[in-house]
Every structure is written in C-alpha cells, then in structure tokens.
Amino acid sequence: MKFTNIIKRKNSAINFANKGLILENDINITNEYYINADIALIYKKPTPIKVVKVDYPSRSMVRIKDAFFETPSTLDYNGVYKGYYLDFDAKECNSKTSFPLSNIHSHQLKHMEKVIKHGGISFIIVRFNLLDKVYILFGEDISKFINENKRKSIPINYFEKKAYIVNLSYLPRLDYIKIIDRYIGGLKK
Amino acid sequence: MKFTNIIKRKNSAINFANKGLILENDINITNEYYINADIALIYKKPTPIKVVKVDYPSRSMVRIKDAFFETPSTLDYNGVYKGYYLDFDAKECNSKTSFPLSNIHSHQLKHMEKVIKHGGISFIIVRFNLLDKVYILFGEDISKFINENKRKSIPINYFEKKAYIVNLSYLPRLDYIKIIDRYIGGLKK
C-alpha cells in the first residue's frame, strides 16, 4: 500500500504537471490513506455530467456517446471525521501575492455558508504553486473577508494571519486532518 | 416553488414509471425542499463515469465522446443535518415479501459500516413498489441481520419490526428527516 501510493503519486505528478492536478492528487491519496487507516471517510465527488446521447451496445449496457461536464454547485470533497461533517474544495493558485476569488463560484460560497449553518465544517485547501505552500482557510474566514472587503482576491497576508499551513510528508501526503483536529478543539458541540 | 415541484414530480412520474426512479425522484425533490427551507443539506452524488474519449470543439470546451457508467463504491446520497453526517441509498423492490440483499453491493455494506464507525448515520430507504410502502432501515440493523442470518434477502417482517415507515405527503414529499430526528433522539453524542 505504501509503495503503490508513492509510485502512483510519482506517475501522477508527471502526468498532471502544469495541469493544476497535483493538489487534487495529493488529497486523493491522503483520503485513501485516511480510509484504509480508519481515520476518516472522505471522498471526492464525481464531476457531474450532462448526458446528451447514449448507445445500447447490448441489453444491459449503456455507453455514453455525447456528454459534457457541468459546473458543480457544491464543493468537490465531503465526508465524515469523528462524527463531524466535512465539506471542502481544493484550489491551486499561480499568484505569489493573492488568491483570486473568481476561483470560488458564488453558489459554492453559498454552499459553504449552508454547511456551517447546518453544523458542518467547510474550508478550502489552497496550494500557492509558486510559493510551494498549502493552506487551509475555513469558510467562516472566507465569508468574513468577503463581507469586510470589496477586493476580488484574498491577499497572501490574510492567509498568513487566518489560514493554517498544511505540511507535506510521505504518508499521509497532506495531513489536513491535523488542522481539523485543532479546529474541532476550539469548537463547542 | 411548490407548484413547479409538484408539476416536475408529475412529469417525472410519467417518464420514470417502471424505471425504478420514482423513489429517487421523490427523494430528490424532498432534498430540494430541505435545502430551500434550510432544514438540511443533502445531495445526490453524480454517478461516476469512466471517460474513454473526449473532443475539444473549442479551446475552453471539453466534450465527452465515449464513456461508461461505473459502479459507485459509496452510497448515492450524503450531507449534513443538525451537525450529523448522513449517508444513505434509495432502493426500489418489486417483491411483496422480502428485499433481496443483492440490491446492496458488498463494498456498499462496508461503506455503511465505516460511516457508522466514524460517527455518521447510515441507512437505506426502501420502496416496496407493490405494497406502496417506504421504509427506512438503519445500517446497524442491516449489519445485524446479515451477521445473524445466512439468508439472501431481508423478509418484510424484519422491516415491520426494525424499520420505520416514511409516509408520503405533498411537501416535503418524503419527510425522512422526521425519522432521523427520532434516531438522533435515541443517540448519545
């Protein structure tokens, strides 16, 4: 398990280089580790598609012959950890100085607010590619920034103040649950 | 909202008749109601697909030209209600006397057990089409039945004893959250 994952990660890193999928791949293998080690149960949701045309090559088979990807109205990942509902997204950013808010759709922001309202934990994991840094910024701090500022991007110093650094390691690759533990520690439930 | 949903349901009932999608449609419009009324945040996950071939009709567009549906390893619905993680599936059944366990894949059973282990609430909503009855059976009772019996289907009297009837109404169509409330009431957390 350890080896295959590391190998998988290496291959993926090559395939995904410059495609903005390094973070996604790191989170996916971290989630796989969490599931196998019975730490948490978190999955990436499939991207929704709109099917236009299907074929039936045999009685019991459906083959999609025309379809397109739809914009998801929720976030990419959700699941359960210690009884808490987690709901989050992964975003890569190629600026050194700020995170453009255009990366988060307005319906995704509303979704984050609803998650929090219903007692879940919502956040984004942001990788600043050029700084080689990964941060977790919680939904509450995103809403706060948007409500108090008219800016179209969140400056890096807001991340330095409000977000939490996630360090890389071998296994788990991106141990973001550690940060969730600190968050839960500060919560009353 | 009320009217469009009822109309939508009627049309869908016609389209979906005999396709086993009546229950799914009822749950979807119930979830829509829960979201709009700020009661719970529960979504159906998109069915995972394996893409074989894509086209790029323009620079920013991807069109899927060959793909097939994959068997999901998790359950169809998940979300958050009063801070609790819910994870469940909807199953229709055309027998009057029992629910065939072949309707639940072994990886889905394992998934339900993991959800419970991590503090979530897992269940199936089963519609006995010929009896016109909808039941909620919780994961714990499914595991119990499987562990204590060698049978390939759960008899209807097990549902009568262990499951909870969900009554149909106009809005919400299938108010399953009521049953979850009773379940939570009996839980220590």
mmCIF file of C-alpha atoms in Angstrom:
data_model
loop_
_atom_site.group_PDB
_atom_site.id
_atom_site.type_symbol
_atom_site.label_atom_id
_atom_site.label_comp_id
_atom_site.label_asym_id
_atom_site.label_seq_id
_atom_site.Cartn_x
_atom_site.Cartn_y
_atom_site.Cartn_z
ATOM 1 C CA MET A 1 0.000 0.000 0.000
ATOM 2 C CA LYS A 2 2.723 2.462 0.943
ATOM 3 C CA PHE A 3 4.790 1.741 -2.138
ATOM 4 C CA THR A 4 1.990 1.674 -4.680
ATOM 5 C CA ASN A 5 0.772 5.002 -3.428
ATOM 6 C CA ILE A 6 4.152 6.603 -3.648
ATOM 7 C CA ILE A 7 4.645 5.212 -7.132
ATOM 8 C CA LYS A 8 1.163 6.271 -8.147
ATOM 9 C CA ARG A 9 1.878 9.735 -6.855
ATOM 10 C CA LYS A 10 5.111 9.985 -8.817
ATOM 11 C CA ASN A 11 3.471 8.929 -12.077
ATOM 12 C CA SER A 12 0.574 11.232 -11.458
ATOM 13 C CA ALA A 13 2.870 14.111 -10.675
ATOM 14 C CA ILE A 14 4.421 13.679 -14.107
ATOM 15 C CA ASN A 15 1.097 13.333 -15.916
ATOM 16 C CA PHE A 16 -0.565 16.127 -14.023
ATOM 17 C CA ALA A 17 2.331 18.585 -14.008
ATOM 18 C CA ASN A 18 1.161 22.025 -15.100
ATOM 19 C CA LYS A 19 -2.437 20.846 -15.229
ATOM 20 C CA GLY A 20 -3.281 22.013 -11.727
ATOM 21 C CA LEU A 21 -3.975 18.474 -10.551
ATOM 22 C CA ILE A 22 -1.036 17.973 -8.173
ATOM 23 C CA LEU A 23 -3.021 19.180 -5.169
ATOM 24 C CA GLU A 24 -6.053 17.111 -6.146
ATOM 25 C CA ASN A 25 -3.903 14.013 -6.485
ATOM 26 C CA ASP A 26 -2.224 14.651 -3.115
ATOM 27 C CA ILE A 27 -5.618 14.996 -1.442
ATOM 28 C CA ASN A 28 -6.933 11.863 -3.131
ATOM 29 C CA ILE A 29 -4.063 9.678 -1.909
ATOM 30 C CA THR A 30 -4.340 11.256 1.544
ATOM 31 C CA ASN A 31 -8.042 10.366 1.639
ATOM 32 C CA GLU A 32 -7.238 6.828 0.531
ATOM 33 C CA TYR A 33 -4.781 6.620 3.420
ATOM 34 C CA TYR A 34 -7.361 8.001 5.884
ATOM 35 C CA ILE A 35 -9.917 5.399 4.715
ATOM 36 C CA ASN A 36 -7.504 2.460 4.901
ATOM 37 C CA ALA A 37 -6.150 3.554 8.295
ATOM 38 C CA ASP A 38 -9.718 4.065 9.585
ATOM 39 C CA ILE A 39 -9.062 7.701 10.375
ATOM 40 C CA ALA A 40 -11.766 9.395 8.315
ATOM 41 C CA LEU A 41 -14.141 8.677 5.451
ATOM 42 C CA ILE A 42 -13.752 11.370 2.844
ATOM 43 C CA TYR A 43 -14.366 11.074 -0.898
ATOM 44 C CA LYS A 44 -14.095 13.274 -3.935
ATOM 45 C CA LYS A 45 -17.462 13.600 -5.624
ATOM 46 C CA PRO A 46 -17.587 12.659 -9.285
ATOM 47 C CA THR A 47 -17.843 15.662 -11.610
ATOM 48 C CA PRO A 48 -21.457 15.985 -12.705
ATOM 49 C CA ILE A 49 -22.059 15.461 -16.412
ATOM 50 C CA LYS A 50 -24.973 16.210 -18.683
ATOM 51 C CA VAL A 51 -25.602 13.254 -20.945
ATOM 52 C CA VAL A 52 -26.785 14.175 -24.443
ATOM 53 C CA LYS A 53 -26.679 10.830 -26.226
ATOM 54 C CA VAL A 54 -26.336 7.199 -25.207
ATOM 55 C CA ASP A 55 -25.912 3.939 -27.084
ATOM 56 C CA TYR A 56 -27.006 0.459 -26.027
ATOM 57 C CA PRO A 57 -24.362 -1.910 -27.404
ATOM 58 C CA SER A 58 -26.059 -4.737 -25.506
ATOM 59 C CA ARG A 59 -29.214 -5.226 -23.432
ATOM 60 C CA SER A 60 -27.616 -4.493 -20.084
ATOM 61 C CA MET A 61 -25.054 -1.936 -21.205
ATOM 62 C CA VAL A 62 -25.261 1.805 -21.588
ATOM 63 C CA ARG A 63 -22.499 3.647 -23.366
ATOM 64 C CA ILE A 64 -22.332 7.442 -23.247
ATOM 65 C CA LYS A 65 -21.753 8.813 -26.742
ATOM 66 C CA ASP A 66 -22.168 12.525 -26.151
ATOM 67 C CA ALA A 67 -21.959 14.445 -22.888
ATOM 68 C CA PHE A 68 -20.344 17.450 -21.256
ATOM 69 C CA PHE A 69 -19.106 18.353 -17.811
ATOM 70 C CA GLU A 70 -21.356 20.561 -15.693
ATOM 71 C CA THR A 71 -20.244 23.165 -13.147
ATOM 72 C CA PRO A 72 -20.703 21.632 -9.695
ATOM 73 C CA SER A 73 -22.844 23.696 -7.325
ATOM 74 C CA THR A 74 -21.242 22.129 -4.263
ATOM 75 C CA LEU A 75 -17.631 21.508 -3.264
ATOM 76 C CA ASP A 76 -15.500 18.623 -4.506
ATOM 77 C CA TYR A 77 -14.924 16.692 -1.293
ATOM 78 C CA ASN A 78 -17.111 15.639 1.595
ATOM 79 C CA GLY A 79 -17.286 13.022 4.300
ATOM 80 C CA VAL A 80 -17.183 12.315 7.997
ATOM 81 C CA TYR A 81 -14.463 12.600 10.655
ATOM 82 C CA LYS A 82 -15.129 11.875 14.340
ATOM 83 C CA GLY A 83 -18.810 12.439 13.705
ATOM 84 C CA TYR A 84 -18.227 15.839 12.080
ATOM 85 C CA TYR A 85 -19.380 16.569 8.552
ATOM 86 C CA LEU A 86 -16.531 17.926 6.401
ATOM 87 C CA ASP A 87 -17.128 19.664 3.068
ATOM 88 C CA PHE A 88 -14.302 21.313 1.167
ATOM 89 C CA ASP A 89 -12.626 22.140 -2.092
ATOM 90 C CA ALA A 90 -9.069 22.136 -3.401
ATOM 91 C CA LYS A 91 -7.744 25.115 -5.318
ATOM 92 C CA GLU A 92 -4.393 25.777 -6.915
ATOM 93 C CA CYS A 93 -3.192 29.329 -7.337
ATOM 94 C CA ASN A 94 -0.379 30.637 -9.536
ATOM 95 C CA SER A 95 -0.085 34.060 -7.927
ATOM 96 C CA LYS A 96 2.530 34.689 -5.238
ATOM 97 C CA THR A 97 0.641 37.541 -3.661
ATOM 98 C CA SER A 98 -3.067 36.692 -3.566
ATOM 99 C CA PHE A 99 -5.809 34.146 -4.191
ATOM 100 C CA PRO A 100 -8.357 35.327 -6.802
ATOM 101 C CA LEU A 101 -11.908 34.943 -5.514
ATOM 102 C CA SER A 102 -13.006 34.076 -9.053
ATOM 103 C CA ASN A 103 -11.700 30.607 -8.161
ATOM 104 C CA ILE A 104 -14.760 30.117 -5.945
ATOM 105 C CA HIS A 105 -18.159 30.282 -7.651
ATOM 106 C CA SER A 106 -20.873 32.244 -5.870
ATOM 107 C CA HIS A 107 -23.038 29.114 -5.460
ATOM 108 C CA GLN A 108 -20.043 27.400 -3.856
ATOM 109 C CA LEU A 109 -19.724 30.269 -1.357
ATOM 110 C CA LYS A 110 -23.422 29.940 -0.522
ATOM 111 C CA HIS A 111 -22.952 26.212 -0.143
ATOM 112 C CA MET A 112 -20.084 26.749 2.341
ATOM 113 C CA GLU A 113 -22.263 29.089 4.390
ATOM 114 C CA LYS A 114 -25.060 26.497 4.437
ATOM 115 C CA VAL A 115 -22.686 23.747 5.540
ATOM 116 C CA ILE A 116 -21.588 25.874 8.507
ATOM 117 C CA LYS A 117 -25.206 26.794 9.316
ATOM 118 C CA HIS A 118 -26.135 23.096 9.479
ATOM 119 C CA GLY A 119 -23.269 22.283 11.833
ATOM 120 C CA GLY A 120 -20.690 21.050 9.335
ATOM 121 C CA ILE A 121 -17.097 22.165 8.802
ATOM 122 C CA SER A 122 -16.285 23.821 5.482
ATOM 123 C CA PHE A 123 -12.963 25.043 4.134
ATOM 124 C CA ILE A 124 -10.738 25.345 1.110
ATOM 125 C CA ILE A 125 -7.295 23.852 0.711
ATOM 126 C CA VAL A 126 -5.241 26.290 -1.352
ATOM 127 C CA ARG A 127 -1.904 25.487 -2.901
ATOM 128 C CA PHE A 128 0.191 28.513 -3.813
ATOM 129 C CA ASN A 129 2.166 26.737 -6.511
ATOM 130 C CA LEU A 130 4.953 29.311 -6.827
ATOM 131 C CA LEU A 131 5.466 29.508 -3.063
ATOM 132 C CA ASP A 132 5.104 25.724 -2.672
ATOM 133 C CA LYS A 133 2.798 26.299 0.296
ATOM 134 C CA VAL A 134 -0.533 24.667 1.129
ATOM 135 C CA TYR A 135 -3.017 26.462 3.372
ATOM 136 C CA ILE A 136 -6.397 25.620 4.887
ATOM 137 C CA LEU A 137 -8.740 28.573 5.106
ATOM 138 C CA PHE A 138 -12.037 27.952 6.911
ATOM 139 C CA GLY A 139 -15.391 29.027 5.499
ATOM 140 C CA GLU A 140 -16.004 31.479 8.339
ATOM 141 C CA ASP A 141 -12.820 33.395 7.477
ATOM 142 C CA ILE A 142 -13.655 33.419 3.760
ATOM 143 C CA SER A 143 -17.120 34.873 4.476
ATOM 144 C CA LYS A 144 -15.603 37.380 6.886
ATOM 145 C CA PHE A 145 -13.090 38.555 4.276
ATOM 146 C CA ILE A 146 -15.750 38.900 1.577
ATOM 147 C CA ASN A 147 -18.131 40.780 3.868
ATOM 148 C CA GLU A 148 -15.485 43.190 5.145
ATOM 149 C CA ASN A 149 -13.615 43.807 1.897
ATOM 150 C CA LYS A 150 -14.587 44.728 -1.602
ATOM 151 C CA ARG A 151 -11.482 43.091 -3.059
ATOM 152 C CA LYS A 152 -11.521 40.498 -5.792
ATOM 153 C CA SER A 153 -8.738 38.446 -4.278
ATOM 154 C CA ILE A 154 -7.585 37.435 -0.818
ATOM 155 C CA PRO A 155 -4.038 38.715 -0.189
ATOM 156 C CA ILE A 156 -1.392 36.277 0.994
ATOM 157 C CA ASN A 157 -1.077 38.091 4.315
ATOM 158 C CA TYR A 158 -4.696 37.196 5.116
ATOM 159 C CA PHE A 159 -3.684 33.548 4.652
ATOM 160 C CA GLU A 160 -0.638 34.118 6.886
ATOM 161 C CA LYS A 161 -2.913 35.529 9.574
ATOM 162 C CA LYS A 162 -6.057 33.393 9.319
ATOM 163 C CA ALA A 163 -5.198 30.194 7.457
ATOM 164 C CA TYR A 164 -3.280 27.110 8.605
ATOM 165 C CA ILE A 165 -0.233 25.658 6.866
ATOM 166 C CA VAL A 166 -0.508 22.001 5.861
ATOM 167 C CA ASN A 167 2.923 20.425 5.686
ATOM 168 C CA LEU A 168 3.801 17.757 3.134
ATOM 169 C CA SER A 169 5.035 14.372 4.269
ATOM 170 C CA TYR A 170 5.267 10.880 2.815
ATOM 171 C CA LEU A 171 2.289 9.194 4.405
ATOM 172 C CA PRO A 172 -0.173 10.738 4.724
ATOM 173 C CA ARG A 173 0.931 13.061 1.986
ATOM 174 C CA LEU A 174 -1.098 16.069 3.102
ATOM 175 C CA ASP A 175 -2.246 15.538 6.666
ATOM 176 C CA TYR A 176 -5.035 18.127 6.727
ATOM 177 C CA ILE A 177 -6.997 16.223 9.394
ATOM 178 C CA LYS A 178 -4.454 17.543 11.931
ATOM 179 C CA ILE A 179 -5.728 21.041 11.232
ATOM 180 C CA ILE A 180 -9.344 19.869 11.526
ATOM 181 C CA ASP A 181 -8.465 18.465 14.951
ATOM 182 C CA ARG A 182 -7.256 21.892 16.049
ATOM 183 C CA TYR A 183 -10.425 23.447 14.651
ATOM 184 C CA ILE A 184 -12.640 20.940 16.478
ATOM 185 C CA GLY A 185 -10.651 21.561 19.671
ATOM 186 C CA GLY A 186 -11.785 25.167 19.531
ATOM 187 C CA LEU A 187 -15.401 24.279 18.820
ATOM 188 C CA LYS A 188 -18.225 23.693 21.219
ATOM 189 C CA LYS A 189 -20.600 20.956 20.107
ATOM 190 C CA MET B 1 -41.586 26.588 -5.837
ATOM 191 C CA LYS B 2 -44.445 24.442 -4.559
ATOM 192 C CA PHE B 3 -46.155 24.297 -7.912
ATOM 193 C CA THR B 4 -43.105 23.747 -10.072
ATOM 194 C CA ASN B 5 -42.038 20.903 -7.843
ATOM 195 C CA ILE B 6 -45.396 19.225 -7.965
ATOM 196 C CA ILE B 7 -45.522 19.632 -11.742
ATOM 197 C CA LYS B 8 -41.957 18.383 -12.037
ATOM 198 C CA ARG B 9 -42.871 15.374 -9.951
ATOM 199 C CA LYS B 10 -45.871 14.571 -12.106
ATOM 200 C CA ASN B 11 -43.893 14.735 -15.335
ATOM 201 C CA SER B 12 -41.101 12.735 -13.806
ATOM 202 C CA ALA B 13 -43.514 10.139 -12.530
ATOM 203 C CA ILE B 14 -44.702 9.614 -16.073
ATOM 204 C CA ASN B 15 -41.209 9.492 -17.554
ATOM 205 C CA PHE B 16 -39.776 7.360 -14.793
ATOM 206 C CA ALA B 17 -42.695 4.948 -14.446
ATOM 207 C CA ASN B 18 -41.480 1.363 -14.443
ATOM 208 C CA LYS B 19 -37.888 2.525 -14.495
ATOM 209 C CA GLY B 20 -37.420 2.350 -10.736
ATOM 210 C CA LEU B 21 -36.799 6.066 -10.494
ATOM 211 C CA ILE B 22 -39.949 7.149 -8.661
ATOM 212 C CA LEU B 23 -38.296 6.838 -5.250
ATOM 213 C CA GLU B 24 -35.160 8.611 -6.447
ATOM 214 C CA ASN B 25 -37.228 11.454 -7.830
ATOM 215 C CA ASP B 26 -39.243 11.736 -4.595
ATOM 216 C CA ILE B 27 -36.031 11.912 -2.562
ATOM 217 C CA ASN B 28 -34.515 14.486 -4.899
ATOM 218 C CA ILE B 29 -37.457 16.874 -4.597
ATOM 219 C CA THR B 30 -37.547 16.282 -0.842
ATOM 220 C CA ASN B 31 -33.854 17.219 -0.621
ATOM 221 C CA GLU B 32 -34.508 20.316 -2.721
ATOM 222 C CA TYR B 33 -37.223 21.258 -0.246
ATOM 223 C CA TYR B 34 -34.915 20.638 2.742
ATOM 224 C CA ILE B 35 -32.238 22.857 1.175
ATOM 225 C CA ASN B 36 -34.611 25.710 0.326
ATOM 226 C CA ALA B 37 -36.312 25.553 3.728
ATOM 227 C CA ASP B 38 -32.888 25.480 5.465
ATOM 228 C CA ILE B 39 -33.676 22.157 7.139
ATOM 229 C CA ALA B 40 -30.805 20.008 5.890
ATOM 230 C CA LEU B 41 -28.140 19.966 3.191
ATOM 231 C CA ILE B 42 -28.312 16.657 1.376
ATOM 232 C CA TYR B 43 -27.324 15.948 -2.221
ATOM 233 C CA LYS B 44 -27.330 13.006 -4.567
ATOM 234 C CA LYS B 45 -23.812 12.290 -5.753
ATOM 235 C CA PRO B 46 -23.321 12.226 -9.509
ATOM 236 C CA THR B 47 -22.874 8.719 -10.902
ATOM 237 C CA PRO B 48 -19.170 8.174 -11.520
ATOM 238 C CA ILE B 49 -18.226 7.695 -15.157
ATOM 239 C CA LYS B 50 -15.110 6.402 -16.849
ATOM 240 C CA VAL B 51 -14.242 8.668 -19.753
ATOM 241 C CA VAL B 52 -12.730 6.859 -22.757
ATOM 242 C CA LYS B 53 -12.619 9.606 -25.365
ATOM 243 C CA VAL B 54 -13.018 13.380 -25.392
ATOM 244 C CA ASP B 55 -13.212 16.009 -28.098
ATOM 245 C CA TYR B 56 -12.170 19.663 -27.898
ATOM 246 C CA PRO B 57 -14.648 21.522 -30.113
ATOM 247 C CA SER B 58 -13.078 24.784 -28.895
ATOM 248 C CA ARG B 59 -10.159 25.852 -26.727
ATOM 249 C CA SER B 60 -12.068 26.008 -23.480
ATOM 250 C CA MET B 61 -14.552 23.220 -24.114
ATOM 251 C CA VAL B 62 -14.348 19.519 -23.447
ATOM 252 C CA ARG B 63 -16.968 17.229 -24.944
ATOM 253 C CA ILE B 64 -17.185 13.607 -23.823
ATOM 254 C CA LYS B 65 -17.454 11.340 -26.872
ATOM 255 C CA ASP B 66 -17.143 7.928 -25.271
ATOM 256 C CA ALA B 67 -17.675 6.944 -21.647
ATOM 257 C CA PHE B 68 -19.492 4.464 -19.452
ATOM 258 C CA PHE B 69 -21.060 4.492 -16.007
ATOM 259 C CA GLU B 70 -19.057 2.953 -13.177
ATOM 260 C CA THR B 71 -20.451 1.111 -10.151
ATOM 261 C CA PRO B 72 -20.310 3.504 -7.197
ATOM 262 C CA SER B 73 -18.437 2.193 -4.147
ATOM 263 C CA THR B 74 -20.305 4.511 -1.798
ATOM 264 C CA LEU B 75 -23.993 5.311 -1.369
ATOM 265 C CA ASP B 76 -25.950 7.729 -3.530
ATOM 266 C CA TYR B 77 -26.806 10.459 -1.030
ATOM 267 C CA ASN B 78 -24.902 12.275 1.660
ATOM 268 C CA GLY B 79 -24.970 15.513 3.573
ATOM 269 C CA VAL B 80 -25.410 17.196 6.912
ATOM 270 C CA TYR B 81 -28.381 17.604 9.255
ATOM 271 C CA LYS B 82 -28.092 19.298 12.670
ATOM 272 C CA GLY B 83 -24.359 18.620 12.589
ATOM 273 C CA TYR B 84 -24.835 14.907 11.867
ATOM 274 C CA TYR B 85 -23.350 13.274 8.814
ATOM 275 C CA LEU B 86 -25.987 11.347 6.827
ATOM 276 C CA ASP B 87 -25.080 8.794 4.156
ATOM 277 C CA PHE B 88 -27.739 6.644 2.500
ATOM 278 C CA ASP B 89 -29.085 4.947 -0.559
ATOM 279 C CA ALA B 90 -32.511 4.553 -2.170
ATOM 280 C CA LYS B 91 -33.676 1.142 -3.330
ATOM 281 C CA GLU B 92 -36.862 0.014 -5.017
ATOM 282 C CA CYS B 93 -38.070 -3.514 -4.589
ATOM 283 C CA ASN B 94 -40.670 -5.416 -6.613
ATOM 284 C CA SER B 95 -41.169 -8.282 -4.178
ATOM 285 C CA LYS B 96 -44.057 -8.194 -1.687
ATOM 286 C CA THR B 97 -42.350 -10.490 0.792
ATOM 287 C CA SER B 98 -38.663 -9.605 1.013
ATOM 288 C CA PHE B 99 -35.844 -7.274 -0.002
ATOM 289 C CA PRO B 100 -33.063 -9.091 -1.932
ATOM 290 C CA LEU B 101 -29.654 -8.317 -0.447
ATOM 291 C CA SER B 102 -28.190 -8.432 -3.957
ATOM 292 C CA ASN B 103 -29.522 -4.859 -4.174
ATOM 293 C CA ILE B 104 -26.701 -3.737 -1.875
ATOM 294 C CA HIS B 105 -23.156 -4.311 -3.131
ATOM 295 C CA SER B 106 -20.653 -5.694 -0.630
ATOM 296 C CA HIS B 107 -18.492 -2.543 -0.869
ATOM 297 C CA GLN B 108 -21.599 -0.506 -0.089
ATOM 298 C CA LEU B 109 -22.201 -2.584 3.042
ATOM 299 C CA LYS B 110 -18.609 -1.986 4.118
ATOM 300 C CA HIS B 111 -19.065 1.692 3.415
ATOM 301 C CA MET B 112 -22.165 1.813 5.672
ATOM 302 C CA GLU B 113 -20.228 0.145 8.481
ATOM 303 C CA LYS B 114 -17.422 2.690 8.096
ATOM 304 C CA VAL B 115 -19.851 5.595 8.174
ATOM 305 C CA ILE B 116 -21.259 4.329 11.481
ATOM 306 C CA LYS B 117 -17.764 3.719 12.870
ATOM 307 C CA HIS B 118 -16.802 7.322 12.127
ATOM 308 C CA GLY B 119 -19.878 8.704 13.867
ATOM 309 C CA GLY B 120 -22.177 9.180 10.894
ATOM 310 C CA ILE B 121 -25.717 7.930 10.327
ATOM 311 C CA SER B 122 -26.219 5.432 7.525
ATOM 312 C CA PHE B 123 -29.403 3.846 6.223
ATOM 313 C CA ILE B 124 -31.334 2.716 3.174
ATOM 314 C CA ILE B 125 -34.697 3.990 2.057
ATOM 315 C CA VAL B 126 -36.562 1.058 0.536
ATOM 316 C CA ARG B 127 -39.741 1.353 -1.505
ATOM 317 C CA PHE B 128 -41.768 -1.831 -1.768
ATOM 318 C CA ASN B 129 -43.449 -0.883 -5.023
ATOM 319 C CA LEU B 130 -46.229 -3.483 -4.909
ATOM 320 C CA LEU B 131 -47.106 -2.648 -1.290
ATOM 321 C CA ASP B 132 -46.738 1.088 -1.900
ATOM 322 C CA LYS B 133 -44.743 1.374 1.322
ATOM 323 C CA VAL B 134 -41.497 3.217 2.013
ATOM 324 C CA TYR B 135 -39.246 2.140 4.887
ATOM 325 C CA ILE B 136 -36.028 3.396 6.444
ATOM 326 C CA LEU B 137 -33.760 0.639 7.680
ATOM 327 C CA PHE B 138 -30.656 1.768 9.569
ATOM 328 C CA GLY B 139 -27.191 0.391 8.841
ATOM 329 C CA GLU B 140 -26.895 -1.196 12.287
ATOM 330 C CA ASP B 141 -29.989 -3.298 11.655
ATOM 331 C CA ILE B 142 -28.803 -4.313 8.197
ATOM 332 C CA SER B 143 -25.444 -5.484 9.630
ATOM 333 C CA LYS B 144 -27.243 -7.282 12.450
ATOM 334 C CA PHE B 145 -29.490 -9.138 10.021
ATOM 335 C CA ILE B 146 -26.585 -10.164 7.794
ATOM 336 C CA ASN B 147 -24.478 -11.316 10.747
ATOM 337 C CA GLU B 148 -27.264 -13.321 12.339
ATOM 338 C CA ASN B 149 -28.804 -14.820 9.208
ATOM 339 C CA LYS B 150 -27.492 -16.640 6.200
ATOM 340 C CA ARG B 151 -30.417 -15.515 4.044
ATOM 341 C CA LYS B 152 -30.083 -13.749 0.724
ATOM 342 C CA SER B 153 -32.979 -11.410 1.358
ATOM 343 C CA ILE B 154 -34.445 -9.496 4.278
ATOM 344 C CA PRO B 155 -38.057 -10.613 4.869
ATOM 345 C CA ILE B 156 -40.774 -7.987 5.099
ATOM 346 C CA ASN B 157 -41.454 -8.844 8.742
ATOM 347 C CA TYR B 158 -37.902 -7.721 9.615
ATOM 348 C CA PHE B 159 -38.815 -4.356 8.093
ATOM 349 C CA GLU B 160 -42.073 -4.318 10.079
ATOM 350 C CA LYS B 161 -40.097 -4.933 13.273
ATOM 351 C CA LYS B 162 -36.911 -2.908 12.763
ATOM 352 C CA ALA B 163 -37.541 -0.339 10.026
ATOM 353 C CA TYR B 164 -39.514 2.922 10.101
ATOM 354 C CA ILE B 165 -42.360 3.799 7.751
ATOM 355 C CA VAL B 166 -41.927 7.065 5.825
ATOM 356 C CA ASN B 167 -45.301 8.477 4.882
ATOM 357 C CA LEU B 168 -45.875 10.338 1.639
ATOM 358 C CA SER B 169 -47.178 13.886 1.671
ATOM 359 C CA TYR B 170 -47.224 16.866 -0.674
ATOM 360 C CA LEU B 171 -44.410 18.946 0.684
ATOM 361 C CA PRO B 172 -41.998 17.584 1.655
ATOM 362 C CA ARG B 173 -42.859 14.593 -0.458
ATOM 363 C CA LEU B 174 -40.996 12.022 1.620
ATOM 364 C CA ASP B 175 -40.194 13.525 5.010
ATOM 365 C CA TYR B 176 -37.462 11.102 6.044
ATOM 366 C CA ILE B 177 -35.748 13.677 8.294
ATOM 367 C CA LYS B 178 -38.552 13.050 10.822
ATOM 368 C CA ILE B 179 -37.241 9.502 11.213
ATOM 369 C CA ILE B 180 -33.675 10.760 11.548
ATOM 370 C CA ASP B 181 -34.863 13.030 14.359
ATOM 371 C CA ARG B 182 -36.222 10.009 16.225
ATOM 372 C CA TYR B 183 -32.962 8.169 15.612
ATOM 373 C CA ILE B 184 -30.892 11.107 16.913
ATOM 374 C CA GLY B 185 -33.189 11.336 19.930
ATOM 375 C CA GLY B 186 -32.125 7.841 20.887
ATOM 376 C CA LEU B 187 -28.451 8.522 20.301
ATOM 377 C CA LYS B 188 -25.858 9.751 22.719
ATOM 378 C CA LYS B 189 -23.352 12.066 21.147
#
